[in-house]
Amino acid sequence: MSSFTVIDYIIFIVYVLGTAAIGAMFGKKQKSTKDYFLGGRSIPWWAIGLSVMATQASAITFIGAPGWGYEGGLTRMVTFVNVPLAMAFLIATIVPFFYKTEVYTAYEYLERRFDVKTRTLTAALFLIARGLATGVVLYAPALVLSVVTGMDVSITIILMAVIAVSYTVLGGISAVIWTDVIQMFVLWIGAGLSVFIIFQDVPGGWTEVLNTASQTGMLNSIDFSIDLSVEYSIWAGVIGGFFLHAAYFGTDQSQIQRVLTSKSIRESKLSLVLSGVLMIPQMLLFLLIGVLLYIYYQYAGDPNINNLNELFPRFVVNELPIGISGLIIAGVFAAAMSSLDSALNSLSAVTIRDFYSKFYRKNASEEHYLKASRYATVFWGIYATIFAFFAGNLGPVIEAVNKVGSYFYGALLGVFILAIFTRRVNGTGAFIGVIAGMASVWAVTAFAEVSWLYNNLVGAVVAIGFGILVSRFTEAPASEKVEGLTIHRNDAELQESLSARAEAAVSVEDESLIEKKTKKWPLYLVLYFFGVIAFLLWLQNM
C-alpha cells in the first residue's frame, strides 16, 4: 500500500493555494454588498447549477456517502430520489417569485408580506440551523486532514477553520460559484478513478461485484413498508424527502442566494433543472463507491476504522496512485472551503441585511456594509468551529447535516408557502405557525417512533395549519401586505411591476414568453423521477 507522499503534499498545497487565490481575485473586484452577496446578478445558469451540486456534494458527500453505502448499500438512495420533484415545485412556484421581488435575502420578503417579527424569527432560525450545519461541513475536511497526517482531529479542525475563514473573508458569492465549478470536476474525476481501481483489485471484476452486491442485498434501495418508523422507506424518502429538499433549496439562504445571482428567471430555472437531473446519478455514484469498498474489503481484509467517515479518505490515501491521491484530497479540501465560503457568505448576508442594517446601522455607506460583512464572516467561522468539535458524535456527516436542518426547515417552508400562496394569512399567524411547526418536530422526535425524514413534512404542515387558523381569528392583513406579494397577482399588478422596472432602466424580459418556454420543465423533471424509480427497481431485482 502507498501512503500520502511528498508529491501528494505538493499537489495538495498548490491546489488549495490556487483555489484560495481565485477567491482573493474575486474579492478585489467587490465594491458593494450586491457584488459580495449576489455577484452583480451576472452568473451563468450552468455555473450556478454546478455550484448548487458542489455544495450538496463537497467534502460531506465525498466522505459521508461512501460510508452510507458501505454500511447499508443503496438503502439511503431514497433520501435523494425526490430531488427532481422538489426542483419541479421550486421552478414552478417559489424561485421565480423570489427573483421577481428582487431581494437580497429570502427573509426580506417575509417582512414585506407579513411583518418585522416574522422576518426576524425566520432569519434567526436560518442563522442557527445553517451555523450548526456549517460546523459539520468544517468537521468533514478536518477529519480528512487528520487521517492523512495523523494529527488529532481537534487540531485539524482549528487549522482548517483558520484556512477556510481567511479564504472566505476574501471571496464573495462569485468566488463561491466559480471555485465550486472546479471542485465538481475534480471530485467526479476522483470518484471515477476510485471506482476503476476498486474494480481492478476485486477478483472477478464486474461480475463478482454484481453477484456479491445482489446476494448481500446491497443493491436494495426501495422498501415499500408503510411503517412510519422505517427510516428509509420509499414513502419517507419521496414524501418526507420532498419537503426536506424543497425547504433546503427553496428557503435556505445559502441555496436561494445562488439562484438570485443569475441573469434572468429563465437561467434561474435552468440552474435548478441541471441540479435536479445530475444530483441523483452523483449520489448514486458515491453510494456505489461504498458498496464497492464493502466488497473490496471482503478480499483485502478489515479496513480497521473507528468511524465510517474515515473509510473513503483512508482508501484514497492508501490505495490510489501517488499524485492522484494528493489531487483528490486537495479537491476535497478545496470543495469543503467552497462550501464553507457559501455558507459563511449567506450567514453574513442574513446577519447584515436582516439584522445589522435593519436594527443597528440603517443608513451607512456600501463600503461600511461590505466591511461589516467580512467581520460577520469571521464571527460565523468561529461559531462553526466551536460546533465542529461536537460533529464527530453525530454519525455519518451527510446525515448529520440533514438531521440538524430537519428541526427548522419544515417550519420555514411552511411560512413561505403561507406567504406566497395565501392572501388571508397575517404576520401573527405566520409567526405562531413557525413556532408551532418547530414544536411539533420536537414533539414527534421526542415521543414518537417516526423516521426523521418526516420531520420537515410535520413542521411544514403544522406551520401552515396554525398560520391559517390563527389568521382567521385575527385581523386580515392590510392591502399593501398582499398586493404584488403573493402568487395571485392580477394583470394590473403585473403591468405596474414591469413598468416600474422598465422606468428604472432595468432589463425587462417578456415574462409571458419565458413562462411559455419553461412551463413544461417541471413536467420533464417529474417524468425523470419516475424513470429513476424504475431504474432502482430494476437494479434491486437483478
XYZ file of C-alpha atoms in Angstrom:
542
model
C 0.000 0.000 0.000
C 1.124 3.529 -0.759
C 0.703 6.486 1.533
C 0.491 10.261 1.290
C 3.866 11.132 -0.265
C 5.854 14.337 -0.764
C 4.410 14.581 -4.299
C 0.897 14.297 -2.889
C 1.619 17.045 -0.387
C 2.991 19.327 -3.121
C -0.077 18.783 -5.323
C -2.333 19.287 -2.320
C -0.715 22.575 -1.253
C -0.529 24.025 -4.779
C -4.157 23.149 -5.496
C -5.530 24.610 -2.256
C -3.446 27.795 -2.601
C -4.586 28.140 -6.220
C -8.225 27.910 -5.171
C -7.664 30.473 -2.435
C -6.030 32.765 -4.995
C -9.187 32.614 -7.111
C -11.188 33.709 -4.086
C -8.808 36.589 -3.479
C -9.041 37.639 -7.142
C -12.812 37.945 -6.974
C -12.574 39.676 -3.616
C -10.615 42.565 -5.130
C -13.440 43.279 -7.569
C -16.086 43.686 -4.891
C -17.206 47.258 -4.322
C -20.610 46.703 -2.724
C -22.710 44.174 -0.853
C -24.504 43.444 -4.146
C -21.181 42.256 -5.565
C -20.307 40.353 -2.390
C -23.666 38.620 -1.937
C -25.206 38.456 -5.451
C -22.261 38.646 -7.849
C -23.858 41.600 -9.605
C -26.598 39.201 -10.837
C -24.406 38.114 -13.742
C -23.534 34.447 -13.094
C -24.425 31.963 -15.917
C -27.008 29.276 -15.164
C -24.759 26.256 -15.706
C -22.211 27.562 -13.197
C -24.976 28.156 -10.637
C -26.338 24.637 -11.202
C -22.924 23.040 -10.700
C -22.353 25.218 -7.645
C -25.611 24.008 -6.092
C -24.469 20.440 -6.673
C -20.992 21.154 -5.348
C -22.386 22.452 -2.083
C -24.520 19.330 -1.762
C -21.573 17.092 -2.675
C -18.342 18.703 -1.492
C -16.465 17.033 1.317
C -19.626 15.904 3.079
C -20.822 13.663 0.245
C -17.274 12.625 -0.582
C -16.636 11.129 2.845
C -20.201 10.580 4.106
C -21.975 8.838 1.215
C -19.404 6.033 0.773
C -19.753 5.369 4.499
C -23.504 5.127 3.974
C -23.025 2.719 1.064
C -20.534 0.588 3.000
C -22.916 0.277 5.926
C -26.279 -0.110 4.183
C -25.797 -0.355 0.436
C -28.177 1.777 -1.613
C -30.779 1.989 1.165
C -30.355 5.726 1.647
C -30.781 6.460 -2.054
C -34.471 7.118 -1.326
C -33.416 10.246 0.548
C -32.484 11.814 -2.795
C -34.907 10.359 -5.359
C -37.300 13.195 -4.528
C -34.902 15.927 -5.700
C -36.451 16.205 -9.217
C -39.889 16.643 -7.619
C -38.607 19.311 -5.241
C -36.894 21.156 -8.096
C -40.066 20.937 -10.225
C -42.051 22.528 -7.388
C -39.496 25.297 -6.863
C -39.202 26.049 -10.586
C -42.960 26.394 -10.891
C -43.508 28.490 -7.779
C -41.077 29.836 -5.216
C -37.861 30.538 -7.144
C -39.281 32.736 -9.937
C -41.285 34.582 -7.318
C -38.169 35.390 -5.291
C -36.365 36.550 -8.408
C -39.173 38.970 -9.310
C -39.223 40.533 -5.840
C -35.502 41.438 -6.223
C -34.475 40.752 -2.622
C -31.008 40.046 -1.210
C -32.260 37.512 1.343
C -35.395 35.382 1.343
C -36.356 36.765 4.737
C -36.594 40.349 3.472
C -39.623 39.231 1.508
C -41.317 37.938 4.673
C -41.251 41.416 6.200
C -42.888 42.861 3.104
C -45.550 40.153 3.146
C -46.019 39.802 6.914
C -44.103 41.907 9.445
C -40.747 42.545 11.112
C -41.132 39.868 13.795
C -41.698 37.123 11.213
C -38.662 38.219 9.217
C -36.523 38.390 12.345
C -37.616 34.983 13.639
C -37.070 33.154 10.337
C -33.738 34.869 9.719
C -32.603 33.931 13.224
C -33.639 30.313 12.671
C -31.644 30.211 9.467
C -28.580 31.577 11.262
C -28.843 28.925 13.979
C -29.527 25.999 11.633
C -27.014 26.891 8.945
C -24.411 27.870 11.523
C -24.662 24.442 13.165
C -24.622 22.644 9.806
C -21.543 24.636 8.811
C -19.790 23.165 11.821
C -20.411 19.711 10.334
C -19.127 20.947 6.961
C -15.949 22.133 8.680
C -15.539 18.837 10.528
C -15.506 16.806 7.281
C -12.249 18.147 5.768
C -10.679 18.365 9.216
C -11.292 14.641 9.570
C -9.674 14.020 6.183
C -6.615 16.033 7.230
C -6.457 14.060 10.471
C -6.496 10.766 8.544
C -3.812 11.969 6.129
C -1.409 13.499 8.655
C -2.104 11.513 11.808
C -2.745 14.722 13.789
C -5.538 14.849 16.337
C -8.826 15.900 14.727
C -9.218 18.792 17.217
C -6.009 20.339 15.918
C -7.036 19.880 12.292
C -10.423 21.490 12.980
C -8.687 24.642 14.208
C -6.210 24.556 11.332
C -8.985 24.133 8.740
C -11.025 26.890 10.355
C -8.163 29.377 10.058
C -7.583 28.462 6.389
C -11.257 28.433 5.453
C -12.242 31.650 7.226
C -9.247 33.512 5.813
C -10.205 32.418 2.294
C -13.906 33.104 2.856
C -13.419 36.661 4.049
C -11.770 37.474 0.716
C -14.223 35.693 -1.565
C -17.786 36.705 -2.350
C -20.522 34.684 -3.986
C -18.754 34.890 -7.379
C -15.712 33.145 -5.920
C -18.007 30.589 -4.309
C -19.661 29.639 -7.566
C -16.604 29.556 -9.832
C -14.460 27.572 -7.409
C -17.379 25.172 -6.940
C -17.375 24.514 -10.694
C -13.726 23.462 -10.488
C -14.357 21.265 -7.454
C -17.191 19.368 -9.123
C -14.976 18.155 -11.950
C -12.157 17.233 -9.563
C -14.499 15.216 -7.346
C -16.103 13.446 -10.296
C -12.675 12.516 -11.626
C -11.650 11.264 -8.192
C -14.801 9.189 -7.822
C -14.367 7.713 -11.296
C -10.752 6.771 -10.654
C -11.688 5.180 -7.352
C -14.347 3.015 -8.997
C -11.890 1.947 -11.712
C -9.158 0.988 -9.233
C -11.542 -0.953 -6.981
C -12.718 -2.979 -9.962
C -9.115 -3.743 -10.847
C -8.441 -5.094 -7.348
C -11.593 -7.208 -6.863
C -11.151 -10.767 -8.187
C -13.758 -11.494 -10.854
C -14.309 -7.822 -11.678
C -17.787 -6.527 -12.524
C -19.458 -9.963 -12.451
C -18.206 -10.709 -8.941
C -19.171 -7.238 -7.730
C -22.740 -7.600 -9.014
C -23.160 -11.118 -7.633
C -21.846 -10.223 -4.180
C -23.800 -6.958 -4.005
C -27.006 -8.673 -5.078
C -26.614 -11.635 -2.688
C -25.922 -9.363 0.293
C -28.829 -7.014 -0.533
C -26.513 -4.058 -1.065
C -28.399 -3.048 -4.232
C -31.760 -2.864 -2.458
C -32.907 0.735 -2.257
C -36.704 0.681 -2.288
C -38.644 -0.524 0.750
C -42.436 -0.251 0.358
C -43.109 -0.626 4.092
C -45.831 1.738 5.347
C -44.426 1.636 8.889
C -43.571 5.262 9.738
C -40.689 4.112 11.928
C -38.844 2.579 8.944
C -36.197 5.221 8.471
C -35.587 4.820 4.747
C -38.833 3.545 3.241
C -39.781 4.816 -0.213
C -42.620 6.805 1.357
C -40.297 8.508 3.841
C -37.913 9.285 1.001
C -40.451 10.582 -1.510
C -42.847 12.394 0.829
C -40.621 13.422 3.727
C -37.595 13.863 1.478
C -39.580 16.124 -0.862
C -40.267 18.533 1.990
C -36.626 18.249 3.100
C -35.235 19.321 -0.268
C -37.999 21.796 -1.122
C -37.233 23.510 2.181
C -33.472 23.308 1.738
C -33.271 24.555 -1.848
C -36.237 26.923 -1.549
C -35.852 28.644 1.828
C -32.206 28.218 2.875
C -30.387 31.444 2.079
C -27.185 29.583 1.177
C -29.089 27.993 -1.722
C -31.575 30.668 -2.735
C -28.761 33.231 -2.801
C -27.194 31.371 -5.735
C -30.404 31.483 -7.737
C -30.634 35.234 -7.182
C -27.220 35.701 -8.862
C -28.497 34.611 -12.290
C -29.142 36.932 -15.210
C -32.825 36.079 -15.663
C -35.707 33.958 -14.382
C -35.107 31.500 -17.204
C -31.487 30.987 -16.157
C -32.542 30.577 -12.530
C -34.835 27.756 -13.610
C -32.187 26.196 -15.845
C -29.750 26.031 -12.934
C -32.294 24.076 -10.890
C -33.080 21.735 -13.784
C -29.376 20.910 -14.072
C -29.135 20.221 -10.339
C -32.344 18.192 -10.335
C -31.094 15.934 -13.118
C -27.476 15.395 -12.080
C -27.807 15.158 -8.305
C -29.279 11.640 -8.359
C -26.561 9.978 -10.500
C -23.962 11.838 -8.443
C -25.324 10.457 -5.176
C -25.721 7.006 -6.717
C -22.056 7.102 -7.746
C -20.831 7.866 -4.225
C -23.117 5.277 -2.629
C -21.884 2.691 -5.133
C -18.327 3.512 -4.088
C -19.328 2.474 -0.563
C -20.819 -0.771 -1.889
C -17.652 -1.439 -3.870
C -15.487 -0.766 -0.819
C -17.560 -3.256 1.175
C -16.850 -5.912 -1.454
C -13.204 -4.840 -1.823
C -12.521 -5.224 1.896
C -14.031 -8.709 1.867
C -10.865 -9.634 -0.037
C -8.399 -7.045 1.270
C -9.206 -7.531 4.954
C -10.748 -5.357 7.659
C -10.181 -1.632 6.942
C -9.667 -1.054 10.705
C -11.590 2.196 11.035
C -13.271 3.646 14.099
C -15.573 5.966 12.159
C -17.340 5.329 8.836
C -16.457 8.879 7.793
C -12.813 7.737 7.649
C -13.489 4.889 5.210
C -13.098 6.568 1.832
C -10.332 9.053 2.799
C -8.210 6.132 4.038
C -8.787 4.242 0.808
C -7.813 7.282 -1.258
C -4.620 7.842 0.696
C -3.566 4.201 0.999
C -4.682 2.650 -2.285
C -4.703 5.260 -5.059
C -1.544 6.011 -7.088
C 0.941 8.662 -5.975
C -0.186 12.091 -7.128
C -3.785 11.034 -7.717
C -4.490 10.733 -4.001
C -2.955 14.171 -3.452
C -5.172 15.698 -6.139
C -8.319 14.071 -4.793
C -7.647 15.017 -1.171
C -6.859 18.552 -2.373
C -10.167 18.545 -4.219
C -11.966 17.524 -1.034
C -10.323 20.389 0.821
C -10.993 22.957 -1.859
C -14.592 21.783 -2.194
C -15.013 21.999 1.562
C -13.659 25.534 1.550
C -16.053 26.457 -1.243
C -18.950 25.025 0.738
C -17.791 26.906 3.808
C -17.435 30.024 1.686
C -21.009 29.617 0.503
C -22.437 29.001 3.973
C -20.472 31.765 5.641
C -21.296 34.198 2.827
C -25.024 33.540 3.236
C -24.780 33.741 7.039
C -23.028 37.067 6.635
C -25.704 38.262 4.171
C -28.537 37.499 6.592
C -26.637 38.980 9.544
C -26.008 42.266 7.737
C -29.244 42.608 5.719
C -31.738 41.243 8.240
C -30.181 42.449 11.495
C -27.246 44.858 11.320
C -28.556 47.271 8.653
C -32.123 46.786 9.871
C -31.698 47.485 13.576
C -28.206 48.890 14.174
C -26.815 50.934 11.250
C -29.658 51.794 8.893
C -28.062 54.336 6.573
C -24.366 53.507 6.434
C -22.306 53.512 3.238
C -21.840 50.470 0.996
C -18.164 50.482 1.959
C -19.140 50.210 5.623
C -21.587 47.351 4.990
C -19.026 45.467 2.904
C -16.502 45.750 5.748
C -19.136 44.677 8.275
C -19.978 41.690 6.058
C -16.417 40.454 6.304
C -16.401 40.847 10.096
C -19.653 38.863 10.215
C -17.974 36.125 8.174
C -15.233 35.847 10.812
C -17.816 35.608 13.588
C -19.675 32.752 11.891
C -16.399 30.998 11.214
C -15.704 30.967 14.949
C -19.270 29.780 15.656
C -18.925 26.890 13.184
C -15.539 25.936 14.624
C -16.971 25.531 18.109
C -19.754 23.256 16.868
C -17.333 21.260 14.687
C -15.793 19.800 17.862
C -19.088 18.006 18.549
C -19.865 16.974 14.949
C -17.969 13.698 15.187
C -20.555 12.372 17.651
C -23.454 12.849 15.207
C -22.756 9.834 12.970
C -22.206 9.989 9.188
C -21.711 13.683 8.389
C -24.113 13.847 5.451
C -26.936 12.518 7.628
C -25.940 14.810 10.478
C -26.369 17.913 8.301
C -29.857 16.866 7.209
C -30.932 15.940 10.738
C -29.826 19.305 12.125
C -31.817 21.093 9.433
C -34.924 18.947 9.890
C -35.755 20.728 13.157
C -36.050 24.070 11.367
C -36.595 23.765 7.633
C -40.106 22.314 7.613
C -41.466 25.263 9.574
C -39.569 27.691 7.320
C -41.019 26.081 4.199
C -44.485 26.308 5.758
C -44.246 30.042 6.353
C -43.038 30.713 2.798
C -45.939 28.670 1.413
C -48.289 30.772 3.549
C -46.681 33.966 2.300
C -46.751 33.129 -1.388
C -49.946 31.088 -1.782
C -52.400 32.736 0.646
C -53.830 36.243 0.905
C -55.666 35.998 4.239
C -52.772 34.877 6.488
C -51.265 37.718 8.529
C -47.992 38.282 10.386
C -49.291 36.962 13.708
C -50.496 33.751 12.094
C -47.194 33.264 10.273
C -45.143 33.916 13.426
C -47.126 31.467 15.561
C -47.142 28.974 12.692
C -43.327 28.872 12.603
C -43.093 28.302 16.359
C -45.797 25.616 16.275
C -44.064 23.888 13.349
C -40.767 23.609 15.209
C -42.500 22.496 18.415
C -44.274 19.740 16.511
C -40.987 18.406 15.149
C -39.524 18.331 18.655
C -42.617 16.509 19.944
C -42.523 13.908 17.167
C -38.810 13.329 17.699
C -39.201 13.004 21.464
C -42.370 10.940 21.743
C -42.898 9.016 18.501
C -41.027 6.353 16.585
C -41.025 8.100 13.210
C -38.346 8.365 10.526
C -36.514 11.687 10.750
C -37.287 12.224 7.061
C -40.881 13.052 8.042
C -39.745 15.919 10.294
C -39.863 18.505 7.514
C -43.327 17.331 6.446
C -44.619 17.597 10.006
C -43.076 21.033 10.531
C -44.461 22.421 7.259
C -47.986 21.055 7.667
C -48.308 22.230 11.278
C -46.906 25.682 10.423
C -49.394 26.056 7.572
C -52.304 24.813 9.683
C -51.605 27.081 12.649
C -50.880 30.033 10.366
C -54.274 29.748 8.672
C -56.134 29.040 11.932
C -54.648 31.943 13.903
C -55.141 34.355 10.997
C -58.853 33.556 10.824
C -59.280 34.788 14.393
C -57.147 37.907 13.964
C -57.214 40.955 11.743
C -56.789 40.497 7.982
C -53.515 41.814 6.505
C -53.504 45.311 5.030
C -53.729 45.575 1.242
C -50.086 46.659 0.911
C -49.080 43.374 2.575
C -50.795 41.370 -0.143
C -50.848 43.265 -3.443
C -47.972 42.137 -5.651
C -46.587 39.968 -2.855
C -48.471 36.709 -3.451
C -48.572 34.401 -6.424
C -52.127 35.588 -7.103
C -51.112 38.797 -8.850
C -53.666 40.310 -11.172
C -52.829 41.795 -14.582
C -52.792 45.363 -13.276
C -50.262 44.476 -10.579
C -48.046 42.661 -13.085
C -48.080 45.538 -15.539
C -47.314 48.018 -12.761
C -44.332 45.896 -11.693
C -42.972 45.643 -15.222
C -43.430 49.360 -15.842
C -41.602 50.243 -12.636
C -38.656 48.061 -13.591
C -38.600 49.474 -17.124
C -38.597 53.052 -15.858
C -35.669 52.161 -13.602
C -33.735 51.165 -16.753
C -33.689 47.503 -15.675
C -33.708 44.957 -18.481
C -37.216 43.504 -18.600
C -37.825 40.194 -20.325
C -41.072 39.153 -21.927
C -42.330 37.192 -18.929
C -45.203 35.572 -20.767
C -42.786 34.203 -23.392
C -40.439 32.920 -20.686
C -43.292 31.175 -18.890
C -44.380 29.548 -22.141
C -40.892 28.228 -22.875
C -40.277 26.917 -19.368
C -43.783 25.725 -18.490
C -43.070 22.071 -19.289
C -39.744 21.854 -17.436
C -41.349 20.769 -14.132
C -43.234 18.033 -16.023
C -39.974 16.727 -17.506
C -38.477 16.541 -14.008
C -41.490 14.588 -12.746
C -41.091 12.090 -15.614
C -37.388 11.850 -14.784
C -38.322 10.984 -11.190
C -40.419 8.024 -12.344
C -37.572 6.910 -14.592
C -35.227 6.912 -11.587
C -37.660 4.795 -9.551
C -37.938 2.308 -12.430
C -34.144 2.081 -12.706
C -33.694 1.473 -8.966
C -36.345 -1.256 -9.021
C -34.562 -2.911 -11.949
C -31.239 -2.705 -10.106
C -32.808 -4.157 -6.981
C -34.240 -7.147 -8.838
C -31.170 -8.036 -10.909
